[in-house]
mmCIF file of C-alpha atoms and ligand atoms in Angstrom:
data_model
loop_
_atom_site.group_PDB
_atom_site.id
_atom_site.type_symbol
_atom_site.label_atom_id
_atom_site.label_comp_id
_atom_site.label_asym_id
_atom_site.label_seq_id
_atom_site.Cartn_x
_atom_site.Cartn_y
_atom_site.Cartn_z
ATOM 1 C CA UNK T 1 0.000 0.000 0.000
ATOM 2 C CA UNK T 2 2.247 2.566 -1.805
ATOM 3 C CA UNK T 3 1.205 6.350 -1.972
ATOM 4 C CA UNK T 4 3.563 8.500 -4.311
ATOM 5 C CA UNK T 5 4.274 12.153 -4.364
ATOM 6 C CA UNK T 6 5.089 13.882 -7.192
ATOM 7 C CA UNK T 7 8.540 15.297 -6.771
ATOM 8 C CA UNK T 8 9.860 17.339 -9.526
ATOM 9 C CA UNK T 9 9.700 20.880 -7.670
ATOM 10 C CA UNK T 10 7.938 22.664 -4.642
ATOM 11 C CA UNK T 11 7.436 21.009 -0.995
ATOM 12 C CA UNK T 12 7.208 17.439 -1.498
ATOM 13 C CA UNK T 13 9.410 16.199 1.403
ATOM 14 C CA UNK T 14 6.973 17.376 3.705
ATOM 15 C CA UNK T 15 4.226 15.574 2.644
ATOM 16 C CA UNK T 16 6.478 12.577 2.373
ATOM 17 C CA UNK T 17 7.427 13.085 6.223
ATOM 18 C CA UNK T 18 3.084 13.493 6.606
ATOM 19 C CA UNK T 19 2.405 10.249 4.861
ATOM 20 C CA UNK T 20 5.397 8.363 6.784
ATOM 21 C CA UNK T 21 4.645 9.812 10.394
ATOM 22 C CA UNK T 22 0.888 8.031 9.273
ATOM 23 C CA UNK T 23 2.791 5.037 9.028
ATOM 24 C CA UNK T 24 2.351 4.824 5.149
ATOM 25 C CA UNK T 25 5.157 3.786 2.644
ATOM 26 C CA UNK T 26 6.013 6.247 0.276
ATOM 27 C CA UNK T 27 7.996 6.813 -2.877
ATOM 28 C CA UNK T 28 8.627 10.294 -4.795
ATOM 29 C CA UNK T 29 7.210 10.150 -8.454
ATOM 30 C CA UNK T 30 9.103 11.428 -11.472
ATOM 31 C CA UNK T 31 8.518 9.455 -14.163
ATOM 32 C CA UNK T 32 5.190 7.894 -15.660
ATOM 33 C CA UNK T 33 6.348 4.128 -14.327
ATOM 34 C CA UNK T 34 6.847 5.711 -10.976
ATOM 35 C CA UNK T 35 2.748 5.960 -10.923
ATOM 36 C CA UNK T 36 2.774 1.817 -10.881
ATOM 37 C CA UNK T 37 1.196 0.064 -8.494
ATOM 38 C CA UNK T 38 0.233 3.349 -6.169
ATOM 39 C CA UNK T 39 -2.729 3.793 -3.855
ATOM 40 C CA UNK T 40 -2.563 7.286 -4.220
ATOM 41 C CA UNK T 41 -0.673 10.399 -5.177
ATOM 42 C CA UNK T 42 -0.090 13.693 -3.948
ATOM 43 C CA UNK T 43 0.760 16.940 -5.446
ATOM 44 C CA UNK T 44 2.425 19.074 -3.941
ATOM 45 C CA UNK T 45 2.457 23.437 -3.494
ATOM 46 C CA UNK T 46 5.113 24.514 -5.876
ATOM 47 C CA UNK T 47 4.316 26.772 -8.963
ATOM 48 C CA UNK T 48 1.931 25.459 -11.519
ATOM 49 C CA UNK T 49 3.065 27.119 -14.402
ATOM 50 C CA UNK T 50 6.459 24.730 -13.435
ATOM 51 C CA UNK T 51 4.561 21.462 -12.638
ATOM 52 C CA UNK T 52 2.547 21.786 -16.228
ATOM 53 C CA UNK T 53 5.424 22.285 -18.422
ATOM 54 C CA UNK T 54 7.386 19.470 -16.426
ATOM 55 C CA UNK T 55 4.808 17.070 -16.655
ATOM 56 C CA UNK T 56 4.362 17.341 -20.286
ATOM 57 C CA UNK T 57 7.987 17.223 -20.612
ATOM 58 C CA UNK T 58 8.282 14.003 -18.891
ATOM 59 C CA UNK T 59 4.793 12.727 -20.253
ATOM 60 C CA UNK T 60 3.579 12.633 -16.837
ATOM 61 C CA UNK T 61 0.364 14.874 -18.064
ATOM 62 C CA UNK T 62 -1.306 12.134 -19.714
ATOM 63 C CA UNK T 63 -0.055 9.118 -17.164
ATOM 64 C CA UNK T 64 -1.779 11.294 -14.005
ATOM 65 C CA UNK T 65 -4.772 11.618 -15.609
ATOM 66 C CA UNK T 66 -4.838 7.830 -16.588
ATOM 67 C CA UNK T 67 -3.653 7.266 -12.536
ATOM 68 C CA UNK T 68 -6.797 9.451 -11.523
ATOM 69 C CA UNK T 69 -9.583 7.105 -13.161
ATOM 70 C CA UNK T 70 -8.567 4.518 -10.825
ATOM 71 C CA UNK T 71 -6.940 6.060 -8.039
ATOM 72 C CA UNK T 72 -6.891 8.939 -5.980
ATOM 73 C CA UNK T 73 -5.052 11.871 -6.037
ATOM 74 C CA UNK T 74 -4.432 14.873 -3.329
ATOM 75 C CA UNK T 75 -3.243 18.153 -4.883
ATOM 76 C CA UNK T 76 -2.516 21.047 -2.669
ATOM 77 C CA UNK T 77 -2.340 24.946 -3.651
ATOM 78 C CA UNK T 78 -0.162 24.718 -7.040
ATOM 79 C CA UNK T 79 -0.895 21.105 -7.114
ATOM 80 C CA UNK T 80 -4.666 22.239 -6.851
ATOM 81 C CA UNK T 81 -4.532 24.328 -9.605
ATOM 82 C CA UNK T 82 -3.057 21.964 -11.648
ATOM 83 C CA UNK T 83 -5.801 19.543 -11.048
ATOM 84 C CA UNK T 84 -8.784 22.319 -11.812
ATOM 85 C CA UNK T 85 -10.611 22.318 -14.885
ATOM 86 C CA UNK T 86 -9.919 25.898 -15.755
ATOM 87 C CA UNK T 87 -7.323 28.770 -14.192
ATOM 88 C CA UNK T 88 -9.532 31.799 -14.634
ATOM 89 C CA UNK T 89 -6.507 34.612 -14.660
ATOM 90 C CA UNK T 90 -3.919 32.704 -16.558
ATOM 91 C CA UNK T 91 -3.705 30.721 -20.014
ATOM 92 C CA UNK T 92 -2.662 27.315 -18.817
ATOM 93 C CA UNK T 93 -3.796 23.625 -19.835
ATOM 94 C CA UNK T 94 -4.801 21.920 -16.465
ATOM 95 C CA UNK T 95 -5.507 18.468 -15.661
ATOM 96 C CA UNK T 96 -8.827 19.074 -15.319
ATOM 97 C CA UNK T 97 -9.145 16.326 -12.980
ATOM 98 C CA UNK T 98 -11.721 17.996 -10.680
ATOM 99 C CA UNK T 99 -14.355 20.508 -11.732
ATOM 100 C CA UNK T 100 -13.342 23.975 -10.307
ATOM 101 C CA UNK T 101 -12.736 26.992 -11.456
ATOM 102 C CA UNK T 102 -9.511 28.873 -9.760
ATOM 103 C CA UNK T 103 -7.823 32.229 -9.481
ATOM 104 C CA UNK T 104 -3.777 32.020 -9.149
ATOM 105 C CA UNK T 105 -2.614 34.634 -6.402
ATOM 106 C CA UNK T 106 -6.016 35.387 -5.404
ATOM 107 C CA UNK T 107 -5.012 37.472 -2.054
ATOM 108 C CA UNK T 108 -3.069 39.978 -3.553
ATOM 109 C CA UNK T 109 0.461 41.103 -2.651
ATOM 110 C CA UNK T 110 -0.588 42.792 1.054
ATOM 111 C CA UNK T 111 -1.243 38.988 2.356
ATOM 112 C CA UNK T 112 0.380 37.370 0.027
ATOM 113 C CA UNK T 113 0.804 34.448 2.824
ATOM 114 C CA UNK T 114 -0.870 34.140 6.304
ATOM 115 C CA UNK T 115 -2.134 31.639 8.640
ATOM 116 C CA UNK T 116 -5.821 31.424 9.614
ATOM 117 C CA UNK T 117 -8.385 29.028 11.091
ATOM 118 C CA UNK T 118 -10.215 26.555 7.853
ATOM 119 C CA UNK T 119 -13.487 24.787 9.141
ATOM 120 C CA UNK T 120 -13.342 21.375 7.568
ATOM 121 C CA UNK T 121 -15.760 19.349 7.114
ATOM 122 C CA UNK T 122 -14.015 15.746 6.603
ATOM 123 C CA UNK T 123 -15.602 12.647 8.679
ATOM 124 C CA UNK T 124 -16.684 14.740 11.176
ATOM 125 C CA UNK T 125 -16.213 18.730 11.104
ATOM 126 C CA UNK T 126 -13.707 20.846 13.090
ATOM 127 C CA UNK T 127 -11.278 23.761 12.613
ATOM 128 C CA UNK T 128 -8.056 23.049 11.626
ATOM 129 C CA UNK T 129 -4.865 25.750 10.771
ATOM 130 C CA UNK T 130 -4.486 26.709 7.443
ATOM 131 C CA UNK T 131 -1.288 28.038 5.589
ATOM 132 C CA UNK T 132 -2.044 30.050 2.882
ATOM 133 C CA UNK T 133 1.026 30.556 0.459
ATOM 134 C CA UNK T 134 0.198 32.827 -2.525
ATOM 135 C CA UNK T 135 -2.691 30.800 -2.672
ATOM 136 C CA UNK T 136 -5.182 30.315 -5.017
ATOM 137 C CA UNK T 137 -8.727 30.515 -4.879
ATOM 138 C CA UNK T 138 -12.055 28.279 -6.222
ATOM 139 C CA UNK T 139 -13.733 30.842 -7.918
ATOM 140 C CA UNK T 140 -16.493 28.059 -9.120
ATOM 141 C CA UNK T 141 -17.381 24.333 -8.321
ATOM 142 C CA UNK T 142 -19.193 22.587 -10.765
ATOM 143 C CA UNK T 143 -21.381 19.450 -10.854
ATOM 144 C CA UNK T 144 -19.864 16.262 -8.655
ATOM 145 C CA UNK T 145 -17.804 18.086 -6.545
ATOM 146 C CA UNK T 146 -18.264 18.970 -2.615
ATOM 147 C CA UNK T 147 -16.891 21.676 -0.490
ATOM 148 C CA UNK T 148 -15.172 19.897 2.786
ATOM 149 C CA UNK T 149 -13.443 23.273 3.796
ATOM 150 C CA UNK T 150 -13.784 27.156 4.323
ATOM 151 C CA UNK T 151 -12.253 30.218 5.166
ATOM 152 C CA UNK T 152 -15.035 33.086 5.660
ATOM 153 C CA UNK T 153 -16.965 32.351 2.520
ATOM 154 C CA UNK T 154 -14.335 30.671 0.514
ATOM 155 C CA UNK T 155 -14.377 27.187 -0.506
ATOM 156 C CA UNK T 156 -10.466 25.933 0.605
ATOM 157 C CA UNK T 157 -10.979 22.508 -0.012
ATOM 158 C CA UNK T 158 -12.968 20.245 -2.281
ATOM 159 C CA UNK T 159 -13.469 16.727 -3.662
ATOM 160 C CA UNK T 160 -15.089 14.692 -5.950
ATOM 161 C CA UNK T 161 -14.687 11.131 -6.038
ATOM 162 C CA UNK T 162 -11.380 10.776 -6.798
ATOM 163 C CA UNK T 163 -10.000 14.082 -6.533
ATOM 164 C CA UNK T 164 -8.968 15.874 -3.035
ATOM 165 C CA UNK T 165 -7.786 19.755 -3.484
ATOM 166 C CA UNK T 166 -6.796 22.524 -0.618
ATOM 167 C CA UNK T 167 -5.671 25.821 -1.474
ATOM 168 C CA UNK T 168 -3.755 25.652 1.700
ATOM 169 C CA UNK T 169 -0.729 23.657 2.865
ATOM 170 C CA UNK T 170 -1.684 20.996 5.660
ATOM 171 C CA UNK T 171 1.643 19.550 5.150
ATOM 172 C CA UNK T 172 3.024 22.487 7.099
ATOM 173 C CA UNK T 173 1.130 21.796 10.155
ATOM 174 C CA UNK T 174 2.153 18.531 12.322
ATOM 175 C CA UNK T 175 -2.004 17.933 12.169
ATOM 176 C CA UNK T 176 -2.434 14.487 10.040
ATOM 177 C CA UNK T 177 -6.135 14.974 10.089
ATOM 178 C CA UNK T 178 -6.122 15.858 6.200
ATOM 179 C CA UNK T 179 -3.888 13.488 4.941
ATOM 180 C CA UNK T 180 -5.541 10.709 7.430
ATOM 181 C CA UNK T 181 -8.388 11.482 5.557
ATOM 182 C CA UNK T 182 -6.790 11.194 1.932
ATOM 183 C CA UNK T 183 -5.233 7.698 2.968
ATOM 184 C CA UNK T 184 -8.972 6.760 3.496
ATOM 185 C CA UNK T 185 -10.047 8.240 0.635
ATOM 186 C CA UNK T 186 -7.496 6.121 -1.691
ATOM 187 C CA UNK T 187 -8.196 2.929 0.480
ATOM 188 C CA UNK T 188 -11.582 2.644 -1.385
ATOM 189 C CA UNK T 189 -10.644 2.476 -4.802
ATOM 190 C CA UNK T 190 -8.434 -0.867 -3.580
HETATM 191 N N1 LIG E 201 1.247 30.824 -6.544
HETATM 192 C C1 LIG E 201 1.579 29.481 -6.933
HETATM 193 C C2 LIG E 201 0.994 29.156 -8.304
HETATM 194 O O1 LIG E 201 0.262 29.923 -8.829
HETATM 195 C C3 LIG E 201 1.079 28.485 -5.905
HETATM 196 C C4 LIG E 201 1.745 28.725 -4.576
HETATM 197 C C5 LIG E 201 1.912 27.492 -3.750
HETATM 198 O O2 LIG E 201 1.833 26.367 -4.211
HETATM 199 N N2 LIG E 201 2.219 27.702 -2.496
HETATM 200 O O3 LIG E 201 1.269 28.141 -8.869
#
């Protein structure tokens, strides 16, 4: 029971140390055979415009969205937007793995970054501290998709069925909670 993270740029060791302190084994993906025999995969904060060329250069584009019709996959802030169907201030081709719309950079320059209380709503609800990064924001959730997290009256985090997305960075908290709940998540598509 294998999870990977993708690991060609941004904060993927921490989310390796999050899936290992859960007692899960790991292995860092960068290459399309890497995505063999996984339970799961996350992606991690980073810059999109980065991960999207990268992954087309490698011809991991394709092999993630293959990986995502059986499996589950966990993409936080750059690895969210990566995942959306549509990036509403920039001209980049997304995964399109989960149906939301996002903005890149969405706070401005002023709070560029800050740390605030998320209510989640995952197995049962609670608060839980979220790092915001030049985060993005979900602008618009379509058809099949849930909201299981807010700030004020933004959507943070959403899924569908197969897809998990936060437009903060649990990863930087020591609270497993979120990526508890992503091991779960993968477990049923065994
Ligand atoms: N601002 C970055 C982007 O647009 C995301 C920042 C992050 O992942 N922390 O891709």
């Amino acid at each position: 029971m294998k999870f990977g993270i993708l690991a060609l740029q941004g904060d993927f060791a921490l989310h390796q140390k999050a899936l290992q302190r859960l007692g899960v084994e790991t292995l860092l993906v960068r290459k399309p055979e890497h995505l063999f025999g996984l339970m799961g995969l996350i992606m991690p904060g980073g810059e999109s415009t980065t991960f999207v060329k990268l992954l087309k250069e490698i011809a991991l584009f394709d092999a993630i969205r293959d990986f995502a019709r059986e499996r589950a996959v966990f993409g936080t802030c750059a690895g969210l937007i990566t995942l959306a169907r549509k990036i509403v201030n920039h001209p980049l081709e997304t995964l399109n793995l989960i149906d939301i719309v996002v903005q890149r950079n969405a706070y401005g320059r002023q709070i560029d970054s800050f740390v605030d209380a998320v209510r989640v709503n995952i197995n049962h609800s609670g608060t839980f501290e979220g790092v915001f990064i030049r985060a993005p924001k979900i602008v618009e959730i379509g058809e099949g998709v849930r909201a299981v997290g807010f700030h004020g009256e933004d959507v943070v985090m959403a899924e569908n069925d197969h897809v998990l997305v936060a437009t903060f960075h649990p990863e930087l908290t020591s609270d497993l909670r979120i990526h508890e709940y992503f091991i779960e998540k993968a477990r049923k598509f065994k």
